[in-house]
GROMACS .gro file of C-alpha atoms in nm:
model
  312
    1ASN     CA    1   4.183  -0.331   0.675
    2VAL     CA    2   4.256  -0.288   1.045
    3LEU     CA    3   4.043  -0.101   1.286
    4ILE     CA    4   4.262   0.084   1.549
    5VAL     CA    5   4.060   0.247   1.838
    6PHE     CA    6   4.211   0.437   2.149
    7GLY     CA    7   4.181   0.730   2.380
    8HIS     CA    8   4.336   1.027   2.376
    9SER     CA    9   4.372   1.392   2.562
   10ALA     CA   10   4.522   1.703   2.419
   11GLY     CA   11   4.683   1.470   2.126
   12VAL     CA   12   4.863   1.212   2.349
   13CYS     CA   13   4.745   0.843   2.397
   14THR     CA   14   4.556   0.784   2.687
   15THR     CA   15   4.484   0.434   2.663
   16GLU     CA   16   4.649   0.114   2.486
   17PRO     CA   17   4.545   0.086   2.131
   18THR     CA   18   4.286  -0.176   2.013
   19VAL     CA   19   4.354  -0.328   1.679
   20GLN     CA   20   4.091  -0.521   1.535
   21ILE     CA   21   4.179  -0.674   1.165
   22ILE     CA   22   3.837  -0.661   0.932
   23LYS     CA   23   3.820  -0.847   0.642
   24THR     CA   24   3.502  -0.837   0.391
   25ASN     CA   25   3.378  -1.114   0.173
   26PRO     CA   26   3.584  -1.123  -0.140
   27GLN     CA   27   3.425  -1.013  -0.437
   28GLY     CA   28   3.211  -1.252  -0.675
   29ASP     CA   29   3.243  -1.351  -1.007
   30ALA     CA   30   3.049  -1.127  -1.164
   31SER     CA   31   3.033  -1.347  -1.529
   32GLN     CA   32   2.870  -1.628  -1.320
   33CYS     CA   33   2.614  -1.439  -1.136
   34SER     CA   34   2.249  -1.466  -1.226
   35PHE     CA   35   1.916  -1.329  -1.097
   36GLU     CA   36   1.584  -1.434  -0.996
   37ILE     CA   37   1.337  -1.139  -0.990
   38ASN     CA   38   0.975  -1.102  -0.894
   39ALA     CA   39   0.758  -0.814  -0.969
   40GLN     CA   40   0.397  -0.719  -0.867
   41ALA     CA   41   0.160  -0.493  -0.950
   42LEU     CA   42   0.026  -0.354  -0.579
   43ASN     CA   43  -0.229  -0.147  -0.701
   44ARG     CA   44  -0.264   0.083  -1.039
   45TYR     CA   45   0.034   0.339  -0.926
   46THR     CA   46   0.272   0.108  -0.723
   47LEU     CA   47   0.517  -0.165  -0.853
   48SER     CA   48   0.696  -0.339  -0.596
   49TYR     CA   49   0.961  -0.606  -0.687
   50GLU     CA   50   1.262  -0.788  -0.564
   51VAL     CA   51   1.605  -0.899  -0.715
   52ILE     CA   52   1.780  -1.181  -0.572
   53PRO     CA   53   2.125  -1.272  -0.716
   54SER     CA   54   2.286  -1.603  -0.698
   55ASP     CA   55   2.590  -1.470  -0.584
   56GLU     CA   56   2.499  -1.167  -0.314
   57ASN     CA   57   2.937  -1.054  -0.319
   58VAL     CA   58   2.827  -0.938  -0.712
   59ILE     CA   59   2.807  -0.541  -0.778
   60TYR     CA   60   2.487  -0.527  -0.993
   61TYR     CA   61   2.271  -0.260  -1.113
   62TYR     CA   62   1.853  -0.277  -1.154
   63ASP     CA   63   1.559  -0.110  -1.246
   64ILE     CA   64   1.217  -0.126  -1.387
   65CYS     CA   65   1.170  -0.011  -1.717
   66LEU     CA   66   0.858  -0.076  -1.949
   67GLY     CA   67   0.736  -0.393  -2.071
   68ASP     CA   68   0.840  -0.379  -2.439
   69GLU     CA   69   1.225  -0.252  -2.342
   70THR     CA   70   1.517  -0.462  -2.495
   71ALA     CA   71   1.834  -0.536  -2.335
   72ASP     CA   72   2.014  -0.331  -2.623
   73GLY     CA   73   1.768  -0.028  -2.570
   74ILE     CA   74   1.854  -0.001  -2.199
   75LYS     CA   75   2.217  -0.060  -2.251
   76ASN     CA   76   2.199   0.233  -2.500
   77MET     CA   77   2.032   0.405  -2.221
   78LEU     CA   78   2.254   0.361  -1.954
   79ASP     CA   79   2.551   0.432  -2.181
   80ALA     CA   80   2.400   0.746  -2.264
   81ALA     CA   81   2.327   0.842  -1.892
   82ILE     CA   82   2.694   0.749  -1.818
   83ASP     CA   83   2.823   0.953  -2.136
   84GLU     CA   84   2.647   1.258  -1.996
   85GLN     CA   85   2.755   1.225  -1.642
   86ILE     CA   86   3.107   1.245  -1.778
   87SER     CA   87   3.071   1.504  -1.976
   88ILE     CA   88   2.950   1.772  -1.736
   89GLY     CA   89   3.247   1.630  -1.516
   90TRP     CA   90   3.032   1.479  -1.268
   91LEU     CA   91   3.182   1.134  -1.308
   92SER     CA   92   3.506   1.029  -1.440
   93ASN     CA   93   3.438   0.686  -1.623
   94ARG     CA   94   3.181   0.428  -1.606
   95ALA     CA   95   3.337   0.237  -1.291
   96GLU     CA   96   3.270   0.501  -1.084
   97TYR     CA   97   2.883   0.565  -1.187
   98PHE     CA   98   2.836   0.173  -1.121
   99SER     CA   99   3.004   0.200  -0.802
  100ILE     CA  100   2.741   0.482  -0.700
  101TRP     CA  101   2.398   0.357  -0.855
  102ALA     CA  102   2.506  -0.052  -0.793
  103THR     CA  103   2.412  -0.246  -0.512
  104TYR     CA  104   2.529  -0.542  -0.296
  105GLY     CA  105   2.327  -0.818  -0.198
  106THR     CA  106   1.921  -0.915  -0.225
  107ALA     CA  107   1.736  -0.585  -0.328
  108ASN     CA  108   1.379  -0.482  -0.237
  109ASP     CA  109   1.180  -0.159  -0.395
  110GLN     CA  110   0.890  -0.055  -0.427
  111THR     CA  111   0.810   0.218  -0.709
  112LEU     CA  112   0.554   0.489  -0.833
  113VAL     CA  113   0.489   0.492  -1.204
  114ARG     CA  114   0.206   0.621  -1.434
  115PRO     CA  115  -0.034   0.342  -1.571
  116TYR     CA  116   0.110   0.200  -1.933
  117GLU     CA  117  -0.086  -0.034  -2.112
  118GLY     CA  118   0.242  -0.202  -2.212
  119GLY     CA  119   0.340  -0.286  -1.853
  120TYR     CA  120   0.655  -0.273  -1.715
  121LYS     CA  121   0.918  -0.506  -1.572
  122ALA     CA  122   1.212  -0.530  -1.385
  123TYR     CA  123   1.557  -0.585  -1.498
  124ALA     CA  124   1.917  -0.638  -1.334
  125VAL     CA  125   2.284  -0.700  -1.465
  126ALA     CA  126   2.602  -0.797  -1.292
  127ILE     CA  127   2.875  -0.520  -1.333
  128ASP     CA  128   3.227  -0.582  -1.329
  129SER     CA  129   3.402  -0.395  -0.999
  130LYS     CA  130   3.731  -0.285  -1.188
  131THR     CA  131   3.597  -0.167  -1.525
  132GLY     CA  132   3.245  -0.074  -1.490
  133GLU     CA  133   3.161  -0.324  -1.772
  134TYR     CA  134   2.807  -0.514  -1.808
  135ALA     CA  135   2.974  -0.839  -1.659
  136GLY     CA  136   2.679  -1.038  -1.774
  137GLU     CA  137   2.388  -1.051  -1.958
  138PHE     CA  138   2.050  -0.864  -1.870
  139TYR     CA  139   1.791  -1.068  -1.679
  140PHE     CA  140   1.427  -0.929  -1.659
  141SER     CA  141   1.147  -1.035  -1.484
  142ASP     CA  142   0.806  -1.145  -1.609
  143VAL     CA  143   0.609  -0.809  -1.776
  144CYS     CA  144   0.359  -0.699  -1.505
  145TYR     CA  145   0.042  -0.571  -1.597
  146MET     CA  146  -0.119  -0.257  -1.381
  147PRO     CA  147  -0.481  -0.367  -1.232
  148GLU     CA  148  -0.741  -0.167  -1.415
  149PHE     CA  149  -0.882   0.106  -1.232
  150THR     CA  150  -1.206   0.086  -1.050
  151ALA     CA  151  -1.347   0.403  -0.947
  152SER     CA  152  -1.429   0.406  -0.561
  153ASN     CA  153  -1.786   0.570  -0.479
  154ILE     CA  154  -1.604   0.811  -0.200
  155THR     CA  155  -1.698   1.140  -0.327
  156VAL     CA  156  -1.429   1.450  -0.143
  157ASN     CA  157  -1.522   1.810  -0.063
  158CYS     CA  158  -1.331   2.065   0.073
  159ASN     CA  159  -1.425   2.325   0.329
  160ILE     CA  160  -1.168   2.678   0.399
  161ASP     CA  161  -1.298   2.835   0.688
  162LYS     CA  162  -1.057   3.078   0.766
  163TYR     CA  163  -0.733   3.231   0.608
  164PHE     CA  164  -0.493   3.457   0.787
  165ASP     CA  165  -0.252   3.707   0.681
  166GLY     CA  166   0.097   3.587   0.741
  167ASN     CA  167   0.206   3.949   0.849
  168ASP     CA  168  -0.047   3.942   1.082
  169LEU     CA  169   0.060   3.591   1.229
  170ALA     CA  170   0.445   3.758   1.223
  171GLN     CA  171   0.382   4.035   1.471
  172ILE     CA  172   0.119   3.811   1.718
  173LEU     CA  173   0.303   3.479   1.689
  174PRO     CA  174   0.657   3.544   1.577
  175MET     CA  175   0.808   3.232   1.696
  176PHE     CA  176   0.603   3.065   1.404
  177TYR     CA  177   0.605   3.310   1.104
  178ALA     CA  178   0.843   3.562   1.201
  179GLY     CA  179   1.124   3.606   0.932
  180TRP     CA  180   0.926   3.422   0.658
  181GLY     CA  181   0.542   3.401   0.606
  182GLU     CA  182   0.459   3.810   0.619
  183GLU     CA  183   0.406   3.805   0.252
  184LEU     CA  184   0.201   3.451   0.253
  185THR     CA  185  -0.190   3.374   0.286
  186PHE     CA  186  -0.182   3.052   0.521
  187PHE     CA  187  -0.509   2.853   0.560
  188THR     CA  188  -0.572   2.449   0.646
  189PRO     CA  189  -0.822   2.254   0.439
  190GLU     CA  190  -1.098   2.033   0.603
  191PHE     CA  191  -1.218   1.747   0.369
  192THR     CA  192  -1.516   1.581   0.430
  193PHE     CA  193  -1.611   1.282   0.262
  194GLU     CA  194  -1.988   1.130   0.113
  195ASN     CA  195  -2.050   0.807   0.074
  196GLY     CA  196  -1.803   0.629   0.223
  197GLU     CA  197  -1.551   0.680   0.462
  198PRO     CA  198  -1.152   0.695   0.335
  199VAL     CA  199  -0.890   0.461   0.458
  200SER     CA  200  -0.644   0.722   0.373
  201TYR     CA  201  -0.637   1.047   0.146
  202TYR     CA  202  -0.375   1.280  -0.002
  203TYR     CA  203  -0.343   1.663  -0.085
  204GLN     CA  204  -0.143   1.907  -0.207
  205LEU     CA  205  -0.156   2.267  -0.349
  206TYR     CA  206  -0.037   2.321  -0.655
  207GLN     CA  207   0.021   2.661  -0.860
  208TYR     CA  208  -0.277   2.748  -1.073
  209ASP     CA  209  -0.220   2.687  -1.462
  210PRO     CA  210  -0.481   2.787  -1.709
  211ALA     CA  211  -0.356   2.512  -1.965
  212TYR     CA  212  -0.479   2.252  -1.681
  213GLU     CA  213  -0.798   2.397  -1.672
  214ASP     CA  214  -0.886   2.133  -1.903
  215LEU     CA  215  -0.944   1.793  -1.727
  216VAL     CA  216  -0.839   1.572  -1.985
  217THR     CA  217  -0.478   1.725  -1.923
  218TYR     CA  218  -0.533   1.753  -1.580
  219ASN     CA  219  -0.598   1.378  -1.564
  220GLU     CA  220  -0.614   1.098  -1.301
  221ASP     CA  221  -0.331   0.933  -1.465
  222TRP     CA  222  -0.118   1.239  -1.414
  223ALA     CA  223  -0.265   1.380  -1.095
  224ILE     CA  224  -0.290   1.053  -0.871
  225PRO     CA  225   0.052   0.952  -0.853
  226ALA     CA  226   0.166   1.349  -0.782
  227LEU     CA  227  -0.034   1.335  -0.505
  228LEU     CA  228   0.109   0.989  -0.341
  229GLU     CA  229   0.434   1.108  -0.414
  230GLY     CA  230   0.431   1.479  -0.291
  231GLY     CA  231   0.086   1.500  -0.108
  232TYR     CA  232   0.038   1.516   0.245
  233ASN     CA  233  -0.160   1.193   0.373
  234TYR     CA  234  -0.254   1.343   0.731
  235PRO     CA  235  -0.522   1.580   0.809
  236GLY     CA  236  -0.457   1.912   0.927
  237MET     CA  237  -0.150   2.032   0.724
  238GLU     CA  238  -0.131   2.442   0.708
  239LEU     CA  239  -0.084   2.511   0.364
  240SER     CA  240   0.027   2.855   0.209
  241MET     CA  241   0.007   3.062  -0.112
  242PRO     CA  242   0.117   3.459  -0.199
  243TRP     CA  243  -0.110   3.712  -0.201
  244GLY     CA  244  -0.270   3.754  -0.540
  245ALA     CA  245  -0.146   3.438  -0.641
  246THR     CA  246  -0.436   3.155  -0.773
  247GLY     CA  247  -0.346   2.821  -0.637
  248TYR     CA  248  -0.504   2.449  -0.715
  249ILE     CA  249  -0.588   2.247  -0.431
  250MET     CA  250  -0.634   1.893  -0.505
  251CYS     CA  251  -0.749   1.589  -0.326
  252VAL     CA  252  -0.817   1.192  -0.393
  253ALA     CA  253  -0.904   0.938  -0.177
  254LEU     CA  254  -0.804   0.549  -0.102
  255ASP     CA  255  -1.067   0.315  -0.009
  256SER     CA  256  -1.028   0.016   0.158
  257GLU     CA  257  -0.995  -0.212  -0.160
  258GLY     CA  258  -0.707   0.019  -0.303
  259ASN     CA  259  -0.922   0.248  -0.486
  260PHE     CA  260  -0.910   0.580  -0.595
  261SER     CA  261  -1.176   0.807  -0.603
  262ASN     CA  262  -1.192   1.090  -0.844
  263VAL     CA  263  -0.962   1.381  -0.808
  264TYR     CA  264  -1.133   1.689  -0.649
  265ARG     CA  265  -0.974   2.012  -0.759
  266GLN     CA  266  -1.098   2.353  -0.651
  267LYS     CA  267  -0.919   2.682  -0.735
  268VAL     CA  268  -0.817   2.894  -0.492
  269GLU     CA  269  -0.775   3.307  -0.458
  270PHE     CA  270  -0.738   3.516  -0.096
  271ASP     CA  271  -0.828   3.864  -0.092
  272ARG     CA  272  -0.597   3.994   0.219
  273GLU     CA  273  -0.894   4.230   0.355
  274ASN     CA  274  -1.128   3.963   0.403
  275SER     CA  275  -0.829   3.762   0.601
  276ALA     CA  276  -0.953   3.648   0.939
  277PRO     CA  277  -0.822   3.804   1.262
  278ALA     CA  278  -0.486   3.652   1.346
  279GLU     CA  279  -0.610   3.592   1.718
  280GLU     CA  280  -0.855   3.342   1.560
  281HIS     CA  281  -0.560   3.134   1.454
  282PRO     CA  282  -0.542   2.783   1.626
  283TYR     CA  283  -0.180   2.837   1.747
  284TYR     CA  284  -0.321   3.131   1.901
  285SER     CA  285  -0.345   2.990   2.316
  286PRO     CA  286  -0.474   3.166   2.588
  287GLU     CA  287  -0.112   3.192   2.715
  288ALA     CA  288  -0.018   3.401   2.415
  289GLN     CA  289  -0.284   3.629   2.486
  290GLN     CA  290  -0.207   3.714   2.812
  291ALA     CA  291   0.158   3.790   2.721
  292LYS     CA  292  -0.012   4.019   2.424
  293GLN     CA  293  -0.247   4.207   2.660
  294MET     CA  294   0.064   4.227   2.946
  295ASN     CA  295   0.302   4.342   2.645
  296VAL     CA  296   0.020   4.628   2.550
  297ALA     CA  297  -0.010   4.707   2.907
  298GLY     CA  298   0.363   4.808   2.974
  299LYS     CA  299   0.338   5.022   2.670
  300ASP     CA  300   0.047   5.219   2.766
  301LYS     CA  301   0.184   5.286   3.090
  302ASN     CA  302   0.505   5.346   2.965
  303GLN     CA  303   0.338   5.606   2.692
  304ARG     CA  304   0.158   5.776   3.033
  305THR     CA  305   0.482   5.828   3.224
  306LYS     CA  306   0.648   5.982   2.939
  307ILE     CA  307   0.316   6.197   2.859
  308SER     CA  308   0.338   6.314   3.286
  309THR     CA  309   0.694   6.362   3.277
  310ILE     CA  310   0.667   6.652   2.972
  311ARG     CA  311   0.393   6.801   3.143
  312ARG     CA  312   0.614   6.822   3.451
   0.00000   0.00000   0.00000
């Protein structure tokens, strides 16, 4: 490859071109590549793994699978995924698939998984860069079992002191709420903890579904991975939901030993008539209050002037 750099103005070259020849490393022999794969469970829900090829110039594909998965099973799964993408026109051939998903060099990854008693393992396979075919055998790590769940003694509680009408906020704080939040209610949950302080905690608001009233269905094995993946892990986040809807706040705390508390759940519904005045919102600063008062005073003065003019 050749890199050419020069300055130009109005389509005319203004400097002498600088030419640099760039050579990439030659593609390695995928059929001769072997892998060292290390996997480790960080906690009950997170698996860390490292893939080290014997030749870093080889294209290869890697991922995790269940502990009892076989090479034939993974081949069938990958082939089916490739065929599906080709059939819908997203890919044209296998080589394109692996050129998108394969990687070069040493790979390190950390993946969120749901607890599975059969464990997990990482795998890697070298790919022929021209055909997209598997150029060698599938290499597997040892099966990695997730550690047993040890519940923390921390108990999570939640308080919602105030909630606000988005329509009122849009009027009084248009910089933050105008144009999108008029039909929403806004609130900031405050979490407290008993029997210890958490190292961190994760929380999120979900749409309520009566099917999840049963805690066996709405259990820790589903809720904790969902909170870790999509929840907020810092305090003071403002949440929103439509008026007339029912939501579910969930929160889980993490202690210093990496154990999770029981999942906290709270059903939330809000009545528009009982929302707090928008002036009590934390964003409503003294400067905003002064600006509002000046605006109202200006309107009153203008109105009085109009009335006086009519009388004359």
